[in-house]
PDB file of C-alpha atoms in Angstrom:
ATOM      1  CA  ASP A  28     134.389  -6.118 199.004  1.00 54.00           C
ATOM      2  CA  ALA A  29     131.979  -3.230 199.186  1.00 58.00           C
ATOM      3  CA  LYS A  30     133.384  -0.077 197.651  1.00 84.00           C
ATOM      4  CA  THR A  31     132.839   3.624 198.114  1.00 91.00           C
ATOM      5  CA  THR A  32     132.624   6.514 195.671  1.00 93.00           C
ATOM      6  CA  GLN A  33     133.760  10.028 196.524  1.00 95.00           C
ATOM      7  CA  PRO A  34     134.322  13.215 194.498  1.00 96.00           C
ATOM      8  CA  ASN A  35     137.949  13.700 193.526  1.00 94.00           C
ATOM      9  CA  SER A  36     138.226  17.129 195.083  1.00 96.00           C
ATOM     10  CA  MET A  37     136.274  19.844 196.858  1.00 97.00           C
ATOM     11  CA  GLU A  38     137.008  23.394 197.842  1.00 97.00           C
ATOM     12  CA  SER A  39     135.927  25.357 200.875  1.00 96.00           C
ATOM     13  CA  ASN A  40     136.484  28.758 202.413  1.00 96.00           C
ATOM     14  CA  GLU A  41     138.047  28.974 205.830  1.00 96.00           C
ATOM     15  CA  GLU A  42     135.581  29.163 208.732  1.00 95.00           C
ATOM     16  CA  GLU A  43     132.741  27.742 206.594  1.00 95.00           C
ATOM     17  CA  PRO A  44     131.142  24.292 206.959  1.00 95.00           C
ATOM     18  CA  VAL A  45     132.178  21.516 204.592  1.00 97.00           C
ATOM     19  CA  HIS A  46     130.041  18.549 203.560  1.00 98.00           C
ATOM     20  CA  LEU A  47     132.035  15.675 202.085  1.00 98.00           C
ATOM     21  CA  PRO A  48     129.790  13.053 200.440  1.00 97.00           C
ATOM     22  CA  CYS A  49     130.363   9.322 200.052  1.00 96.00           C
ATOM     23  CA  ASN A  50     128.298   6.725 198.213  1.00 95.00           C
ATOM     24  CA  HIS A  51     128.396   3.079 199.276  1.00 92.00           C
ATOM     25  CA  SER A  52     125.424   1.473 197.586  1.00 92.00           C
ATOM     26  CA  THR A  53     126.652  -2.134 198.105  1.00 88.00           C
ATOM     27  CA  ILE A  54     127.211  -1.791 201.850  1.00 89.00           C
ATOM     28  CA  SER A  55     126.309  -4.856 203.880  1.00 85.00           C
ATOM     29  CA  GLY A  56     124.353  -4.803 207.110  1.00 85.00           C
ATOM     30  CA  THR A  57     127.387  -5.271 209.340  1.00 83.00           C
ATOM     31  CA  ASP A  58     129.787  -2.853 207.632  1.00 86.00           C
ATOM     32  CA  TYR A  59     130.841   0.144 209.645  1.00 88.00           C
ATOM     33  CA  ILE A  60     131.459   3.410 207.788  1.00 91.00           C
ATOM     34  CA  HIS A  61     134.828   4.874 208.700  1.00 91.00           C
ATOM     35  CA  TRP A  62     136.362   8.193 207.712  1.00 94.00           C
ATOM     36  CA  TYR A  63     140.072   8.843 207.762  1.00 94.00           C
ATOM     37  CA  ARG A  64     142.068  11.812 206.596  1.00 96.00           C
ATOM     38  CA  GLN A  65     145.616  12.111 205.378  1.00 95.00           C
ATOM     39  CA  LEU A  66     147.542  15.308 205.858  1.00 94.00           C
ATOM     40  CA  PRO A  67     150.455  15.987 203.497  1.00 89.00           C
ATOM     41  CA  SER A  68     153.402  13.626 204.025  1.00 87.00           C
ATOM     42  CA  GLN A  69     151.675  11.766 206.859  1.00 91.00           C
ATOM     43  CA  GLY A  70     149.886   8.493 207.345  1.00 92.00           C
ATOM     44  CA  PRO A  71     146.093   8.453 207.497  1.00 93.00           C
ATOM     45  CA  GLU A  72     144.451   9.334 210.793  1.00 93.00           C
ATOM     46  CA  TYR A  73     141.044   8.383 212.110  1.00 92.00           C
ATOM     47  CA  VAL A  74     138.278  10.974 211.959  1.00 95.00           C
ATOM     48  CA  ILE A  75     134.982   9.289 212.792  1.00 94.00           C
ATOM     49  CA  HIS A  76     132.944   6.145 212.225  1.00 91.00           C
ATOM     50  CA  GLY A  77     129.357   4.961 212.499  1.00 91.00           C
ATOM     51  CA  LEU A  78     126.943   2.140 211.711  1.00 90.00           C
ATOM     52  CA  THR A  79     123.406   3.514 211.402  1.00 92.00           C
ATOM     53  CA  SER A  80     122.971   6.596 213.552  1.00 90.00           C
ATOM     54  CA  ASN A  81     124.530   9.993 213.063  1.00 93.00           C
ATOM     55  CA  VAL A  82     127.697  10.511 215.079  1.00 93.00           C
ATOM     56  CA  ASN A  83     129.478  13.526 216.480  1.00 94.00           C
ATOM     57  CA  ASN A  84     132.945  13.946 217.917  1.00 91.00           C
ATOM     58  CA  ARG A  85     135.355  16.794 218.483  1.00 89.00           C
ATOM     59  CA  MET A  86     136.651  16.635 214.928  1.00 88.00           C
ATOM     60  CA  ALA A  87     133.518  16.210 212.838  1.00 95.00           C
ATOM     61  CA  SER A  88     130.014  14.867 212.420  1.00 97.00           C
ATOM     62  CA  LEU A  89     128.914  11.893 210.362  1.00 97.00           C
ATOM     63  CA  ALA A  90     125.477  11.836 208.802  1.00 97.00           C
ATOM     64  CA  ILE A  91     124.347   8.418 207.544  1.00 97.00           C
ATOM     65  CA  ALA A  92     121.430   8.027 205.161  1.00 96.00           C
ATOM     66  CA  GLU A  93     118.498   5.972 206.371  1.00 95.00           C
ATOM     67  CA  ASP A  94     119.166   3.268 203.757  1.00 95.00           C
ATOM     68  CA  ARG A  95     122.910   3.445 204.584  1.00 94.00           C
ATOM     69  CA  LYS A  96     123.809   3.733 200.914  1.00 95.00           C
ATOM     70  CA  SER A  97     125.465   7.086 201.441  1.00 96.00           C
ATOM     71  CA  SER A  98     127.012   9.193 204.165  1.00 96.00           C
ATOM     72  CA  THR A  99     128.349  12.706 204.631  1.00 97.00           C
ATOM     73  CA  LEU A 100     131.277  13.880 206.697  1.00 97.00           C
ATOM     74  CA  ILE A 101     130.638  17.344 208.082  1.00 97.00           C
ATOM     75  CA  LEU A 102     133.413  19.672 209.167  1.00 97.00           C
ATOM     76  CA  HIS A 103     131.605  22.450 210.973  1.00 94.00           C
ATOM     77  CA  ARG A 104     134.208  25.178 210.484  1.00 94.00           C
ATOM     78  CA  ALA A 105     136.968  24.417 208.049  1.00 95.00           C
ATOM     79  CA  THR A 106     140.444  25.603 208.919  1.00 96.00           C
ATOM     80  CA  LEU A 107     143.575  25.635 206.795  1.00 95.00           C
ATOM     81  CA  ARG A 108     144.766  22.669 208.806  1.00 94.00           C
ATOM     82  CA  ASP A 109     141.809  20.635 207.521  1.00 96.00           C
ATOM     83  CA  ALA A 110     143.245  20.640 203.998  1.00 96.00           C
ATOM     84  CA  ALA A 111     143.842  16.938 203.402  1.00 96.00           C
ATOM     85  CA  VAL A 112     142.646  13.874 201.525  1.00 96.00           C
ATOM     86  CA  TYR A 113     139.538  12.408 203.168  1.00 97.00           C
ATOM     87  CA  TYR A 114     138.821   8.707 202.776  1.00 95.00           C
ATOM     88  CA  CYS A 115     135.459   7.071 203.288  1.00 94.00           C
ATOM     89  CA  ILE A 116     135.877   3.329 203.761  1.00 89.00           C
ATOM     90  CA  LEU A 117     133.815   0.362 204.820  1.00 87.00           C
ATOM     91  CA  SER A 118     135.183  -1.951 207.453  1.00 79.00           C
ATOM     92  CA  ASP A 119     134.756  -5.602 206.560  1.00 68.00           C
ATOM     93  CA  ASN A 120     133.880  -7.186 209.886  1.00 63.00           C
ATOM     94  CA  THR A 121     133.634 -10.726 208.577  1.00 64.00           C
ATOM     95  CA  GLY A 122     137.272 -11.592 209.034  1.00 59.00           C
ATOM     96  CA  GLY A 123     140.528  -9.752 208.797  1.00 59.00           C
ATOM     97  CA  PHE A 124     138.775  -6.425 208.918  1.00 68.00           C
ATOM     98  CA  LYS A 125     140.174  -5.687 205.517  1.00 70.00           C
ATOM     99  CA  THR A 126     139.635  -2.111 204.503  1.00 75.00           C
ATOM    100  CA  ILE A 127     139.691  -1.000 200.897  1.00 77.00           C
ATOM    101  CA  PHE A 128     140.748   2.604 200.421  1.00 81.00           C
ATOM    102  CA  GLY A 129     139.615   4.465 197.328  1.00 81.00           C
ATOM    103  CA  ALA A 130     141.266   7.616 196.005  1.00 83.00           C
ATOM    104  CA  GLY A 131     139.463   9.821 198.521  1.00 93.00           C
ATOM    105  CA  THR A 132     138.452  13.464 198.260  1.00 96.00           C
ATOM    106  CA  ARG A 133     141.142  16.108 198.290  1.00 96.00           C
ATOM    107  CA  LEU A 134     139.834  19.080 200.280  1.00 97.00           C
ATOM    108  CA  PHE A 135     141.247  22.507 199.499  1.00 97.00           C
ATOM    109  CA  VAL A 136     140.639  25.250 202.060  1.00 97.00           C
ATOM    110  CA  LYS A 137     140.971  28.884 201.013  1.00 96.00           C
ATOM    111  CA  ALA A 138     141.911  31.591 203.475  1.00 93.00           C
TER     112      ALA A 138
ATOM    113  CA  ASN B  16     152.903   4.358 223.834  1.00 74.00           C
ATOM    114  CA  ALA B  17     154.969   4.891 220.709  1.00 81.00           C
ATOM    115  CA  GLY B  18     152.080   3.543 218.625  1.00 93.00           C
ATOM    116  CA  VAL B  19     153.093   2.177 215.219  1.00 96.00           C
ATOM    117  CA  THR B  20     156.717   2.706 214.247  1.00 96.00           C
ATOM    118  CA  GLN B  21     158.297   2.049 210.860  1.00 97.00           C
ATOM    119  CA  THR B  22     161.916   1.874 209.757  1.00 96.00           C
ATOM    120  CA  PRO B  23     163.575   3.093 207.663  1.00 97.00           C
ATOM    121  CA  LYS B  24     161.932   6.424 206.804  1.00 96.00           C
ATOM    122  CA  PHE B  25     163.573   6.568 203.383  1.00 96.00           C
ATOM    123  CA  ARG B  26     165.408   4.075 201.203  1.00 96.00           C
ATOM    124  CA  ILE B  27     166.776   3.914 197.681  1.00 97.00           C
ATOM    125  CA  LEU B  28     167.206   0.470 196.138  1.00 97.00           C
ATOM    126  CA  LYS B  29     168.687  -0.701 192.888  1.00 97.00           C
ATOM    127  CA  ILE B  30     166.669  -3.014 190.669  1.00 97.00           C
ATOM    128  CA  GLY B  31     166.983  -6.595 191.873  1.00 96.00           C
ATOM    129  CA  GLN B  32     168.043  -5.758 195.418  1.00 97.00           C
ATOM    130  CA  SER B  33     166.158  -7.010 198.447  1.00 96.00           C
ATOM    131  CA  MET B  34     165.126  -5.332 201.653  1.00 96.00           C
ATOM    132  CA  THR B  35     162.843  -5.630 204.652  1.00 97.00           C
ATOM    133  CA  LEU B  36     160.593  -2.836 205.846  1.00 98.00           C
ATOM    134  CA  GLN B  37     160.138  -3.021 209.585  1.00 98.00           C
ATOM    135  CA  CYS B  38     156.891  -2.345 211.438  1.00 98.00           C
ATOM    136  CA  THR B  39     156.371  -2.544 215.194  1.00 97.00           C
ATOM    137  CA  GLN B  40     153.380  -1.666 217.353  1.00 97.00           C
ATOM    138  CA  ASP B  41     153.242  -1.503 221.146  1.00 95.00           C
ATOM    139  CA  MET B  42     149.469  -1.484 221.586  1.00 93.00           C
ATOM    140  CA  ASN B  43     149.065  -5.269 221.716  1.00 92.00           C
ATOM    141  CA  HIS B  44     146.921  -5.170 218.579  1.00 92.00           C
ATOM    142  CA  ASN B  45     146.092  -8.471 216.923  1.00 90.00           C
ATOM    143  CA  TYR B  46     145.498  -7.085 213.431  1.00 92.00           C
ATOM    144  CA  MET B  47     148.242  -5.540 211.343  1.00 94.00           C
ATOM    145  CA  TYR B  48     148.300  -4.305 207.750  1.00 94.00           C
ATOM    146  CA  TRP B  49     150.681  -3.199 205.031  1.00 96.00           C
ATOM    147  CA  TYR B  50     149.601  -0.658 202.434  1.00 96.00           C
ATOM    148  CA  ARG B  51     151.342   1.057 199.579  1.00 96.00           C
ATOM    149  CA  GLN B  52     150.497   4.482 198.241  1.00 95.00           C
ATOM    150  CA  ASP B  53     151.632   5.573 194.815  1.00 93.00           C
ATOM    151  CA  PRO B  54     151.891   9.318 194.078  1.00 87.00           C
ATOM    152  CA  GLY B  55     148.478  11.001 193.986  1.00 83.00           C
ATOM    153  CA  MET B  56     146.670   7.734 194.622  1.00 87.00           C
ATOM    154  CA  GLY B  57     144.866   6.078 197.508  1.00 87.00           C
ATOM    155  CA  LEU B  58     146.186   3.237 199.638  1.00 91.00           C
ATOM    156  CA  LYS B  59     146.341  -0.314 198.345  1.00 92.00           C
ATOM    157  CA  LEU B  60     146.346  -3.230 200.795  1.00 91.00           C
ATOM    158  CA  ILE B  61     149.351  -5.527 200.282  1.00 95.00           C
ATOM    159  CA  TYR B  62     149.109  -8.054 203.117  1.00 95.00           C
ATOM    160  CA  TYR B  63     147.445  -8.291 206.473  1.00 92.00           C
ATOM    161  CA  SER B  64     147.663 -10.428 209.603  1.00 93.00           C
ATOM    162  CA  VAL B  65     145.039 -11.319 212.191  1.00 89.00           C
ATOM    163  CA  GLY B  66     147.533 -12.586 214.739  1.00 91.00           C
ATOM    164  CA  ALA B  67     150.956 -14.133 215.224  1.00 93.00           C
ATOM    165  CA  GLY B  68     151.546 -16.845 212.661  1.00 94.00           C
ATOM    166  CA  ILE B  69     148.565 -15.877 210.466  1.00 93.00           C
ATOM    167  CA  THR B  70     148.872 -13.760 207.333  1.00 95.00           C
ATOM    168  CA  ASP B  71     146.807 -13.277 204.195  1.00 93.00           C
ATOM    169  CA  LYS B  72     146.993 -11.468 200.874  1.00 93.00           C
ATOM    170  CA  GLY B  73     145.419  -8.130 200.170  1.00 91.00           C
ATOM    171  CA  GLU B  74     144.792  -6.398 196.841  1.00 89.00           C
ATOM    172  CA  VAL B  75     148.388  -6.187 195.553  1.00 94.00           C
ATOM    173  CA  PRO B  76     150.571  -8.918 197.129  1.00 96.00           C
ATOM    174  CA  ASN B  77     152.787  -9.790 194.151  1.00 96.00           C
ATOM    175  CA  GLY B  78     156.468  -9.073 194.755  1.00 96.00           C
ATOM    176  CA  TYR B  79     156.130  -8.998 198.539  1.00 97.00           C
ATOM    177  CA  ASN B  80     156.283 -11.399 201.446  1.00 97.00           C
ATOM    178  CA  VAL B  81     155.379 -11.033 205.093  1.00 97.00           C
ATOM    179  CA  SER B  82     155.754 -12.908 208.338  1.00 95.00           C
ATOM    180  CA  ARG B  83     154.253 -12.452 211.780  1.00 97.00           C
ATOM    181  CA  SER B  84     156.221 -14.303 214.440  1.00 96.00           C
ATOM    182  CA  THR B  85     155.218 -11.967 217.298  1.00 96.00           C
ATOM    183  CA  THR B  86     152.219  -9.774 218.074  1.00 95.00           C
ATOM    184  CA  GLU B  87     154.383  -6.652 217.918  1.00 96.00           C
ATOM    185  CA  ASP B  88     156.235  -7.064 214.617  1.00 97.00           C
ATOM    186  CA  PHE B  89     155.033  -7.363 211.034  1.00 98.00           C
ATOM    187  CA  PRO B  90     157.938  -7.024 208.576  1.00 98.00           C
ATOM    188  CA  LEU B  91     157.412  -6.655 204.819  1.00 98.00           C
ATOM    189  CA  ARG B  92     159.983  -8.246 202.534  1.00 97.00           C
ATOM    190  CA  LEU B  93     160.804  -7.187 198.964  1.00 96.00           C
ATOM    191  CA  GLU B  94     162.857  -9.913 197.308  1.00 89.00           C
ATOM    192  CA  LEU B  95     163.676  -8.527 193.853  1.00 94.00           C
ATOM    193  CA  ALA B  96     162.997  -4.823 193.815  1.00 95.00           C
ATOM    194  CA  ALA B  97     161.441  -3.378 190.658  1.00 96.00           C
ATOM    195  CA  PRO B  98     160.766   0.258 189.669  1.00 96.00           C
ATOM    196  CA  SER B  99     157.020  -0.464 189.963  1.00 96.00           C
ATOM    197  CA  GLN B 100     157.545  -0.881 193.709  1.00 97.00           C
ATOM    198  CA  THR B 101     158.561   2.752 194.108  1.00 97.00           C
ATOM    199  CA  SER B 102     155.968   3.971 196.576  1.00 97.00           C
ATOM    200  CA  VAL B 103     155.275   5.038 200.146  1.00 97.00           C
ATOM    201  CA  TYR B 104     154.571   2.091 202.416  1.00 98.00           C
ATOM    202  CA  PHE B 105     152.342   2.394 205.455  1.00 97.00           C
ATOM    203  CA  CYS B 106     151.916  -0.100 208.245  1.00 97.00           C
ATOM    204  CA  ALA B 107     148.784  -0.045 210.406  1.00 95.00           C
ATOM    205  CA  SER B 108     147.308  -1.956 213.327  1.00 94.00           C
ATOM    206  CA  ARG B 109     143.987  -2.354 215.114  1.00 89.00           C
ATOM    207  CA  THR B 110     142.588  -4.397 217.969  1.00 80.00           C
ATOM    208  CA  GLY B 111     140.102  -6.384 215.873  1.00 71.00           C
ATOM    209  CA  VAL B 112     136.956  -5.237 217.610  1.00 70.00           C
ATOM    210  CA  SER B 113     134.389  -4.214 215.021  1.00 61.00           C
ATOM    211  CA  THR B 114     134.100  -0.654 216.244  1.00 66.00           C
ATOM    212  CA  ASP B 115     137.784   0.098 216.533  1.00 73.00           C
ATOM    213  CA  THR B 116     139.969   2.056 214.153  1.00 83.00           C
ATOM    214  CA  GLN B 117     143.307   1.630 212.463  1.00 88.00           C
ATOM    215  CA  TYR B 118     146.439   3.340 213.696  1.00 92.00           C
ATOM    216  CA  PHE B 119     148.965   4.131 211.000  1.00 94.00           C
ATOM    217  CA  GLY B 120     152.710   4.471 211.105  1.00 95.00           C
ATOM    218  CA  PRO B 121     154.557   7.429 209.535  1.00 94.00           C
ATOM    219  CA  GLY B 122     155.461   5.531 206.379  1.00 96.00           C
ATOM    220  CA  THR B 123     158.569   4.431 204.506  1.00 97.00           C
ATOM    221  CA  ARG B 124     159.360   6.175 201.228  1.00 97.00           C
ATOM    222  CA  LEU B 125     160.996   3.672 198.865  1.00 97.00           C
ATOM    223  CA  THR B 126     162.568   4.469 195.518  1.00 97.00           C
ATOM    224  CA  VAL B 127     163.766   1.726 193.177  1.00 97.00           C
ATOM    225  CA  LEU B 128     166.174   2.850 190.455  1.00 95.00           C
TER     226      LEU B 128
END
């Protein structure tokens, strides 16, 4: 299963943009890149996903490198509520859609 | 829709006891998953199912069993509880289309003493 690598933690100031990186050098051509986040004492929730092109939604933007070996989740204006663990995962579309979660990046947001 | 529901929310077991963690989804999703999350760690896949009657092992299946007799329900069974199974357990489901996402339940916090 293709794996991802993320920094253990990052810190941001409130109201500033945050760029959360993810490396996935062994990604296969059919793997989708998904981002989830986990707020304290809750289950993970979907943030955004993409295949090749950059994606935007109301929560965030996803920038995918041209070779697809890395991606960046962009929170345009961090709020205190965005403090969470962010997981970058690859969706195995070849059967079972097994998803392997790494340790994620813990984002700290300072007021 | 209630989404993915899990019961119980909390449970304390003694070593050697057995229990079943319940998971139900009302979204008619074919794919369902069980994860465990140890303190400060990411999620580990225990078992998953691609439809009623079909289950398969994930990363850490030892000590657990599952069954999938209906589309809605995916219970996780612990036969002989051990302290190493102290964790938070999350159930999730998805439709199975390549672009879809997983929906997670609120979790069950299990302590084995």
